[in-house]
Amino acid sequence: MSRAVSVSLQKGGVGKTTVAINLADALAARGNDVLLVDLDQQGNATEGVGLKECYEADGPHIGDVLTEDDPVAIDAVIHEREGFDVVPAHVDLDGAEDRVRNSTFGVLWVRRRIVEPLLGDRYDYVVIDSPPSLGPLSDAALIGSGNVIVPLLMSEPSVSGFERMWEQQIVPIRQEVDLDLLAIVPNDLSGNNEEKRIIQDLESSPFAEYLPEFARSGEFDDDDSPGPGLRRRIAFRRSWRDGKTLREYEPDNDMVGRLDELARVVESGAVDAGGDEEVTASA
């Protein structure tokens, strides 16, 4: 079934944009029609797919969609590229967030103006790179997609950022609309005892079922595995620099298969398609 998903954590520097770009690529490589929407005011996903010039370009842009004053149709700001299409970020996104904040129904604009007109008819999957902070634009992304993937560094500040996001944003939103946590993705791992401890803590928490198989601590003990999670690879940085996905830049990289596994999670709607997709609000 078609599905929209936000890649989100209310803390910068966790590789959120890298996961969003490469998730869109993995879904497209599996034969799906995919749209990547960059709602991060910094525009890193836009630059990372080779569309840096769109960030300050004149003409219709995402800020013109997220407005009360004669909004433009989302089709006018979609850019085609090989593999998947993109709605680039724009320098006006700070202004768009203010408009979302000050409008009675602003938090519904992403759903009504981006997701609903496109999902299922034109695209099988919409992947949203969310802002890295609590706020109305981030809320709008989560409400609009109804699903979220959370990338985490295996560090206490990153885990604390997830806990704040869960308590201050996800739980309140879930009290009003459907919002499913699809996966927690340990990211940029290099292999040390602190990473192992935090993964094991997650495995003992109510969020254990949201760790994909490739992200579990058993990968530390598998001689044929590079270790759990998305590993630190210089190719991630180099591909972003060149405006390419990891698959486009280095198709034989050992992390491409793990991104394909993450795409399967999105397609099925859960880490374990036969398991329980819900986390209680008290978790």
C-alpha angles and dihedrals in degrees: 000000000000117000142178120215135184121214102213147160126156092231127075127229098044097112094257093148093047090054093046095050095046094043089056089049093049093050090050092048088057090062100267130134104239137187122197113204117197108207095159110112090219091064095218094144090050091054092041093061094048099262100111092132090064093064095079099017124135120239131052115346140162092279089062089057094050099058140093094224108087097311118213121237116264091239089069093065102041115113120200121222134163111287101008141009125250139210100204125217118246136207087247093068092099087059090046090054090054090051091050089049095049098044121086092226099024095120088063095056096090090052097043100037103033114018103035097047093049113026114098095002103058103005135035092203135022115197116195123199100210129208113269095238142062111267146107096287091052089047090050091052093052094044091046096050101035090207133073138195115198120206114203136188109221092247133107095246091054093048090047088053089055092048090053091047091050095048100036102035118011098045094048091047091048089056088064108028139012113277121165127196104222102180147345109221120200103216140194094013120176100179121262139138094260091058090049092050094051093047089051090049089053089049088056094048132084087260096063094107090061094064110098116230091255090057099056127109093246087077088072089066098044110100090203094053127084087217133273128313130008103327127221106267125170087217090072090061095041093049091051090050090054094046093247138119119247090254091052093047101040112004093181094056111130092233094062091079091052091052087052088054089052089051089054089054089055092047093051095039096234143047087248108029090202095050136084112287096196132088116197116246089241093059 
